[in-house]
Coordinates of N, CA and C in Angstrom, one line a residue:
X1 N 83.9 178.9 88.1 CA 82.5 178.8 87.8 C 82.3 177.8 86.7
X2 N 81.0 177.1 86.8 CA 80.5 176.2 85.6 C 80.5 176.6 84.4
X3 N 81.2 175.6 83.5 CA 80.9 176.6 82.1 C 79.2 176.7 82.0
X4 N 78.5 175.9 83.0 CA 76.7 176.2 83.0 C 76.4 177.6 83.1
X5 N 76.9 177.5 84.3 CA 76.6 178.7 85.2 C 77.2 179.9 84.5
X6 N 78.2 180.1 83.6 CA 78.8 181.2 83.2 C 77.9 181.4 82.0
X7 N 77.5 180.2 81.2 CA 76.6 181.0 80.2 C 75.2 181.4 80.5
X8 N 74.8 180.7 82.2 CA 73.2 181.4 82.3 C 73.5 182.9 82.9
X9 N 74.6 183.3 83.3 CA 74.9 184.6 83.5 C 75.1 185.5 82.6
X10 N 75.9 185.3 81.4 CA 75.9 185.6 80.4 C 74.7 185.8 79.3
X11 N 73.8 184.8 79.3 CA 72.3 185.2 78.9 C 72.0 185.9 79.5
X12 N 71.5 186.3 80.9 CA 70.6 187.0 81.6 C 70.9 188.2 81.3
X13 N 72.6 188.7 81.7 CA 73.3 190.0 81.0 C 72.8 190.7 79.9
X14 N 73.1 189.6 78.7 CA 72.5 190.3 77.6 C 71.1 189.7 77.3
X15 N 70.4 189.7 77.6 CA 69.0 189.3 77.3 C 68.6 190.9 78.4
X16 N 69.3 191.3 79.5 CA 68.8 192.2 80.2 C 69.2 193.5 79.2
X17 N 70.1 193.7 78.4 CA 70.4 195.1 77.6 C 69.6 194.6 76.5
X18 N 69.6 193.8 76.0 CA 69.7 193.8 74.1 C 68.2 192.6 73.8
X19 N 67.6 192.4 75.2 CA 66.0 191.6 74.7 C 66.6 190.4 74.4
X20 N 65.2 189.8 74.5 CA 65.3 188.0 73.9 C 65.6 188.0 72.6
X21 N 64.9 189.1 71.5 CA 64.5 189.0 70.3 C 65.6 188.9 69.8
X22 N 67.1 190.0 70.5 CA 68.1 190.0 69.7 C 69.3 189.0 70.6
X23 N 68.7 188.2 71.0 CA 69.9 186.9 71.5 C 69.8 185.7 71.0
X24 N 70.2 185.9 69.3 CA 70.5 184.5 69.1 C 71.3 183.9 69.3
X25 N 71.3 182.5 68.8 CA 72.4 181.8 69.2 C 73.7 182.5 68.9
X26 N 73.8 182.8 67.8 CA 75.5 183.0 67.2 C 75.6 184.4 68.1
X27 N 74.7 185.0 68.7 CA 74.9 186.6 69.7 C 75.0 186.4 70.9
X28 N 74.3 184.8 71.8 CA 74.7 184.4 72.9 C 76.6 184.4 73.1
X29 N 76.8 183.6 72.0 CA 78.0 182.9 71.9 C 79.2 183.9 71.7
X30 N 78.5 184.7 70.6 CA 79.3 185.9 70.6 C 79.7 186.8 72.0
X31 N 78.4 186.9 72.6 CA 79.0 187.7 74.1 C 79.5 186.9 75.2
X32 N 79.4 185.5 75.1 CA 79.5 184.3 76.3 C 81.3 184.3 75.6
X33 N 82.2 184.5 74.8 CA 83.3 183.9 73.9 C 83.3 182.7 74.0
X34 N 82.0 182.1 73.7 CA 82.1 180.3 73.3 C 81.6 179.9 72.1
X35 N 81.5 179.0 72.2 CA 81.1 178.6 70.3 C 79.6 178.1 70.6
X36 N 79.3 177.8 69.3 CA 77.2 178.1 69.4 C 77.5 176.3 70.1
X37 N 78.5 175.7 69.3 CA 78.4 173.9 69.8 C 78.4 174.1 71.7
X38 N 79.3 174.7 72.1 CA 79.3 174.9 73.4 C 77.5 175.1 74.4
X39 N 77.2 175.8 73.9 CA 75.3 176.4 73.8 C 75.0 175.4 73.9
X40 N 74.9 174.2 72.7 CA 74.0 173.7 72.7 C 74.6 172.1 73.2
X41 N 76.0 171.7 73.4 CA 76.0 171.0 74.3 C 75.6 170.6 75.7
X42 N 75.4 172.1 76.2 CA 75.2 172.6 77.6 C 73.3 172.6 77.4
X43 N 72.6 172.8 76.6 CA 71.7 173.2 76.8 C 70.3 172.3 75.6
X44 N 70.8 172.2 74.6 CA 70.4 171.9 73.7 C 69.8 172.5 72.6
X45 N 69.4 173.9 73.2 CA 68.4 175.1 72.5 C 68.4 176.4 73.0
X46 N 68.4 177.2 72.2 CA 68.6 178.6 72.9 C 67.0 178.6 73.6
X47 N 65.8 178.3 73.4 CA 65.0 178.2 74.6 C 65.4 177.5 75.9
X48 N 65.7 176.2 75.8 CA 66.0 175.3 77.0 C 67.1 176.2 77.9
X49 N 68.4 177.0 77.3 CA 69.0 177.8 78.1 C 67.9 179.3 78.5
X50 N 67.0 179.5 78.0 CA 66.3 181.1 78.7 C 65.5 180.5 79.9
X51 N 65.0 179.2 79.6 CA 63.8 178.8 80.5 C 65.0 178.9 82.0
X52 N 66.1 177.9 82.0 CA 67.1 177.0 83.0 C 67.4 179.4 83.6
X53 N 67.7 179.9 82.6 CA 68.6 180.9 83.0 C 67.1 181.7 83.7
X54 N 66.7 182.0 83.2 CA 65.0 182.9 84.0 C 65.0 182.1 84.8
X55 N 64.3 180.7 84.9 CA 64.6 179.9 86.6 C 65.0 180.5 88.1
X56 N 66.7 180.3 87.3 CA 67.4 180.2 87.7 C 67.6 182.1 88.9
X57 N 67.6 182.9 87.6 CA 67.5 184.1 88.0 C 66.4 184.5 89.0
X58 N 65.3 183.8 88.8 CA 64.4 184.2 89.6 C 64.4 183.6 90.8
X59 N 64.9 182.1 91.2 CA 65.7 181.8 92.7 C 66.5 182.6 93.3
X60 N 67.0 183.2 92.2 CA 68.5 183.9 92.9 C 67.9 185.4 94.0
X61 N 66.8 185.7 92.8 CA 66.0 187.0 93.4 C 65.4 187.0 94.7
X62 N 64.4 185.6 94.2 CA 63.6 185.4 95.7 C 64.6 185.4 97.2
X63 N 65.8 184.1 96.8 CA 66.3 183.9 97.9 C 66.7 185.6 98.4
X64 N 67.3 186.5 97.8 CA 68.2 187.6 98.1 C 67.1 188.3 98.9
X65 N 65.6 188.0 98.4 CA 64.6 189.0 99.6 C 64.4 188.2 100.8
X66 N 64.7 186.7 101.0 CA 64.7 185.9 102.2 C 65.8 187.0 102.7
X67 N 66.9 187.1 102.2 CA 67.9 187.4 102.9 C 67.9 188.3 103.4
X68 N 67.3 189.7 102.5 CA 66.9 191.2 103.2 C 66.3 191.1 104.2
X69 N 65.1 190.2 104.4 CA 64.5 190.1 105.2 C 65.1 189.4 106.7
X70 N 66.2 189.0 106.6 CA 66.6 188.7 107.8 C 67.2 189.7 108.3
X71 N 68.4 190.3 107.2 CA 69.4 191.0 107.3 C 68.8 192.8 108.2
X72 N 68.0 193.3 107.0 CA 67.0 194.5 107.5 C 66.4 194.5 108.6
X73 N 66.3 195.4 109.5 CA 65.9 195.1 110.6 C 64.8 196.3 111.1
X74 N 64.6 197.5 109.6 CA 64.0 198.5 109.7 C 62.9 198.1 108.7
X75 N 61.7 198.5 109.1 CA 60.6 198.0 108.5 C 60.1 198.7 107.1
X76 N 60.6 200.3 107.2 CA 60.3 201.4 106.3 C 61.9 201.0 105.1
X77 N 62.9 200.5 105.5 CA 63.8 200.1 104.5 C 64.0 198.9 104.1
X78 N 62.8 198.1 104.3 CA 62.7 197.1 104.0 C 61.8 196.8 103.1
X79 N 60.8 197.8 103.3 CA 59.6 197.8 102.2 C 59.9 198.8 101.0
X80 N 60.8 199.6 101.4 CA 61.2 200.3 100.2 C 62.7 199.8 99.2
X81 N 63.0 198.8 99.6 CA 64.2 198.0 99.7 C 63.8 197.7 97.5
X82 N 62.9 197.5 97.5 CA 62.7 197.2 95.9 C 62.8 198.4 95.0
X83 N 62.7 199.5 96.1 CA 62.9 200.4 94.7 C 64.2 201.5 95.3
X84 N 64.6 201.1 96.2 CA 66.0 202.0 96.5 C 67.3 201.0 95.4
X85 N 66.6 199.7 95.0 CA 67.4 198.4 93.8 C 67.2 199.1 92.7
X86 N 66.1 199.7 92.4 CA 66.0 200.4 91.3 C 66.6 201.9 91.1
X87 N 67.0 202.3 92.2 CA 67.5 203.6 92.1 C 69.2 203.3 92.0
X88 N 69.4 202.6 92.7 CA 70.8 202.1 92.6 C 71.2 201.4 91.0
X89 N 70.1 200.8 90.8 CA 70.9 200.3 89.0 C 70.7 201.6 87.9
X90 N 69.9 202.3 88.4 CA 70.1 203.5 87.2 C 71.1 204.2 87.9
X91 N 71.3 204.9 88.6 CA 73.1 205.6 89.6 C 74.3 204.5 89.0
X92 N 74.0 203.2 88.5 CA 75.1 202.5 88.4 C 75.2 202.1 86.6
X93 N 74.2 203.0 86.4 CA 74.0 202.5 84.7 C 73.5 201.2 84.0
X94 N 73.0 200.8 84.9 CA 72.6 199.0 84.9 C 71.4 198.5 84.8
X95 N 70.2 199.8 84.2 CA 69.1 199.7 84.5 C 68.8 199.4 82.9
X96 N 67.8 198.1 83.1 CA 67.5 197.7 81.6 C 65.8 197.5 81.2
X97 N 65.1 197.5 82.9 CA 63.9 197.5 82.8 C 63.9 196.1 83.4
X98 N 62.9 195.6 83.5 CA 62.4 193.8 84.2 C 62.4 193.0 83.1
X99 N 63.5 192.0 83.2 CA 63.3 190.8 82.1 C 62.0 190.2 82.1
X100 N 61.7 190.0 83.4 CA 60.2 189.2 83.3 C 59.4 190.0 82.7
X101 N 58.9 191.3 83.1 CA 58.0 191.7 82.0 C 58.5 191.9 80.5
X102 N 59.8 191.5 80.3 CA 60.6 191.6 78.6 C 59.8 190.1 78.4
X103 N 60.0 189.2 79.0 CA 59.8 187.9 78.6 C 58.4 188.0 78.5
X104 N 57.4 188.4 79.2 CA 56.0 188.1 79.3 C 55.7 188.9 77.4
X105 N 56.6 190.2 77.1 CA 56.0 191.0 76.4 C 56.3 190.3 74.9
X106 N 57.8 189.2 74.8 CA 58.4 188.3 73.9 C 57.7 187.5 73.3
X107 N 56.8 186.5 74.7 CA 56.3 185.2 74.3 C 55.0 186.0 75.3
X108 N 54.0 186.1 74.4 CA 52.9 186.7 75.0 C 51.9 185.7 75.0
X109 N 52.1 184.5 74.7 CA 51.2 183.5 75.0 C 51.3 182.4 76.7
X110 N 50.1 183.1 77.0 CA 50.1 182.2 78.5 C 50.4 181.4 78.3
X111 N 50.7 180.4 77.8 CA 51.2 179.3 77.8 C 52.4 178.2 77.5
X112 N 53.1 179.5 77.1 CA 54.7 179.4 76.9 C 55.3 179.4 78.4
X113 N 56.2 178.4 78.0 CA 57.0 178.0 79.6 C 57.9 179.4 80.0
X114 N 58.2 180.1 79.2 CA 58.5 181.4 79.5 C 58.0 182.6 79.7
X115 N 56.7 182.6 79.8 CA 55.8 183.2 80.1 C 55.2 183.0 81.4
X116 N 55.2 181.7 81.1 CA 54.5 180.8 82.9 C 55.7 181.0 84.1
X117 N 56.9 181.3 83.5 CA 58.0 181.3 84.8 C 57.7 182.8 85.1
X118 N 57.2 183.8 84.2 CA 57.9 185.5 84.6 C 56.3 185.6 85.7
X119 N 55.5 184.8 85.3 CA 54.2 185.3 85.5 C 54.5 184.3 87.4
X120 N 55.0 183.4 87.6 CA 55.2 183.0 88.7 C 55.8 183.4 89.8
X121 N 57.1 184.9 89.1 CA 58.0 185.1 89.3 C 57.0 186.8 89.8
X122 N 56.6 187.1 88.9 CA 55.5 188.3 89.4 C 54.7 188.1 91.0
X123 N 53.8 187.1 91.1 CA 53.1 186.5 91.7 C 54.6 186.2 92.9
X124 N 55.3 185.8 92.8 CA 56.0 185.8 94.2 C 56.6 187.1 94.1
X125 N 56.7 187.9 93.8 CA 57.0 189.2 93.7 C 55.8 190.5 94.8
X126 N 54.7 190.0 94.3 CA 53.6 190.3 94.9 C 53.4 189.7 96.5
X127 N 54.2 188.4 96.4 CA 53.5 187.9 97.8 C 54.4 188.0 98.5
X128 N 55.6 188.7 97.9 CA 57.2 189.1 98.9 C 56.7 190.7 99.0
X129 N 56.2 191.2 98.4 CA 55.9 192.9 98.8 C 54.8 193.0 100.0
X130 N 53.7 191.7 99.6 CA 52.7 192.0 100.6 C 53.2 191.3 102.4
X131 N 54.3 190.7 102.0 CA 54.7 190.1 103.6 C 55.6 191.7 104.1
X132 N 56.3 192.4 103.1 CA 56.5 193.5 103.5 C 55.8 194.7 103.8
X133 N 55.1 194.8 103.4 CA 54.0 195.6 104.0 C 53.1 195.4 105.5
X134 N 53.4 193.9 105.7 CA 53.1 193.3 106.8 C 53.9 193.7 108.0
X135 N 54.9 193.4 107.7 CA 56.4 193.6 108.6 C 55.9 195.2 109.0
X136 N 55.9 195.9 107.9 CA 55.8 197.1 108.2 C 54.3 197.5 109.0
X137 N 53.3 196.9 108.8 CA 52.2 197.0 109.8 C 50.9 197.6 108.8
X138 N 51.1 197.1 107.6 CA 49.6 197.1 106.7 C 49.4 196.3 106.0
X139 N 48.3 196.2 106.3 CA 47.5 194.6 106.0 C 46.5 194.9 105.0
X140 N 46.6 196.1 104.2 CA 45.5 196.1 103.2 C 46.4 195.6 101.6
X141 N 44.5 194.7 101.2 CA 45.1 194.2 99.9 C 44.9 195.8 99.2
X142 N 44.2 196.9 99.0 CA 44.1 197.7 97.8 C 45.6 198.0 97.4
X143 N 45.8 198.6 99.2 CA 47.8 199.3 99.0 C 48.5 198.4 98.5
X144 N 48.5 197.4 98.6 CA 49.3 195.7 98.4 C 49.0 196.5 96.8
X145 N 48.0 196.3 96.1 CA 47.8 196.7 94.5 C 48.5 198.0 94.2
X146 N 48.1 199.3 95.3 CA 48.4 200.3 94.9 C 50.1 200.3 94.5
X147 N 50.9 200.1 95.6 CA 51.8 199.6 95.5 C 52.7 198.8 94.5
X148 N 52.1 197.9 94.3 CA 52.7 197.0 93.1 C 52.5 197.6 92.0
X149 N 51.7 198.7 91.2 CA 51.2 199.1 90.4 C 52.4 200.4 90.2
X150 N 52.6 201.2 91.0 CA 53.9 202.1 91.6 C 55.3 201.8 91.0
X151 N 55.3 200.2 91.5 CA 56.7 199.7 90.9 C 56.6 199.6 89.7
X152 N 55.6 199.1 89.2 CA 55.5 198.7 87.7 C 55.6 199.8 86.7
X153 N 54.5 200.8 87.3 CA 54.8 202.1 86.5 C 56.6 203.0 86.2
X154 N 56.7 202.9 87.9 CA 57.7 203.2 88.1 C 59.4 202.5 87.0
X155 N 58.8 201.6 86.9 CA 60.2 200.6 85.9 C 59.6 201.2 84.6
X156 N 58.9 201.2 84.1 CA 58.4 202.2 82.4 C 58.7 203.3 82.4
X157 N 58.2 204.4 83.6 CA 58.9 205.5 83.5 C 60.7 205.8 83.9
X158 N 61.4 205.0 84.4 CA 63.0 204.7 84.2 C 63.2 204.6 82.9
X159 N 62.7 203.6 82.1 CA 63.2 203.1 81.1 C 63.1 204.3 80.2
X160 N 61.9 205.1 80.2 CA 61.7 206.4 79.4 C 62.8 207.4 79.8
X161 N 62.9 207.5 81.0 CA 63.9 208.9 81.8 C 65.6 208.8 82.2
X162 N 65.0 207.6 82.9 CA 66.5 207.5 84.0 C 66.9 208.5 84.7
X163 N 65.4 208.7 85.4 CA 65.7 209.9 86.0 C 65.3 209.3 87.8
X164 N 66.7 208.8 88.6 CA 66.3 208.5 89.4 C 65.5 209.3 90.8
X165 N 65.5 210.3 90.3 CA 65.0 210.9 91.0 C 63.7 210.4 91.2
X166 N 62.8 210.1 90.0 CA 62.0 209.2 90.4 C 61.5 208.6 91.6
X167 N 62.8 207.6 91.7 CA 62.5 206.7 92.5 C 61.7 207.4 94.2
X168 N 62.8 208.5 94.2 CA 62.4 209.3 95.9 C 61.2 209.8 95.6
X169 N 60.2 210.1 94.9 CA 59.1 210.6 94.4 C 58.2 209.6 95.0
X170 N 58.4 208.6 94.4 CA 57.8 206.8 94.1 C 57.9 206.5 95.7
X171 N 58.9 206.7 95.9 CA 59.2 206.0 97.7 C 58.0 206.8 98.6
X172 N 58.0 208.1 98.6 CA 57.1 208.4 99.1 C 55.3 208.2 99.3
X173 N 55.3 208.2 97.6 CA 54.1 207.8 97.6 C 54.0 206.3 98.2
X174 N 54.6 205.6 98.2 CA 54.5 204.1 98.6 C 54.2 204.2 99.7
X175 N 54.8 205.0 101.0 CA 54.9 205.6 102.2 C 53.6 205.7 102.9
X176 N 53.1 206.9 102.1 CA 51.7 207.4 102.0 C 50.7 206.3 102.1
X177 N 50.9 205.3 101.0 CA 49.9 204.4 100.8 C 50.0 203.4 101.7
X178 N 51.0 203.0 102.1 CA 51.3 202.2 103.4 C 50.7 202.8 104.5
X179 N 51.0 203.8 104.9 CA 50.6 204.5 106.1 C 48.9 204.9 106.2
X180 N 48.0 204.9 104.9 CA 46.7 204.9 105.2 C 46.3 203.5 105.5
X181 N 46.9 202.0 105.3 CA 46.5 201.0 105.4 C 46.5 200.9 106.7

């Protein structure tokens, strides 16, 4: 692996447990085992590496629902496919909440380049749930809302509980809301 590539992994890791607020440089470096000159060889600035690393992460995301989407062949586990991810990282201890909404809530000015990627990164988030809802055979924008609103709540109330039970609660209702569209 790139020494690039190892420290945008490495950020994302810990910026996903421990927030933006608490990754500074000397705390990157510290959890990457490289030195801060390394950081900023590669990057120039601990912003220039969150913008390249969120990017980055969020290609990684989109492509992986291209891929569900080929891969899935069931339309009810494909639409609930976002939050059986979320049931699976709390079962696996790995549940830290959405960086993008960490980042939107860090740099809360629209106008920060890291604000503008989480908020782009939402917005295809939205336009990958509503092609699944498609797949699955509803075509309404409210559920499209109701729905997205579900997940969102649904990742606050994890963060409070970790109680994945949740999630089968949440899947249901999604169900429901699908099925009156």
């Amino acid at each position: 692996m790139r020494k690039k590539d190892y420290l945008i992994e490495s950020f994302i890791s810990m910026v996903a447990e421990r927030g933006m607020a608490s990754s500074g440089v000397d705390a990157i470096a510290k959890y990457a085992n490289v030195s801060k000159k390394t950081i900023y060889n590669q990057f120039g600035s601990k912003e220039a590496l969150a913008i390249e690393a969120i990017t980055k992460f969020s290609e990684t995301i989109q492509s992986k629902w291209l891929t569900d989407r080929k891969e899935i062949k069931d339309p009810t586990e494909l639409l609930l496919k976002f939050f059986t991810e979320l049931e699976e990282s709390i079962q696996n201890d790995m549940f830290y909440g959405c960086i993008f909404i960490n980042m939107c809530r860090e740099y809360p000015n629209l106008d920060h380049d890291l604000h503008k990627i989480s908020q782009i990164h939402k917005n295809a988030a939205r336009a990958e749930l509503k092609t699944r809802l498609k797949i699955y055979g509803c075509d309404s924008s409210d559920n499209l809302l109701k729905i997205e609103i579900m997940y969102e709540g649904l990742i606050s109330q994890l963060l409070v509980t970790q109680d994945p039970s949740l999630v089968s609660k949440v899947k249901e209702f999604v169900l429901e809301a699908a099925n009156k569209g």
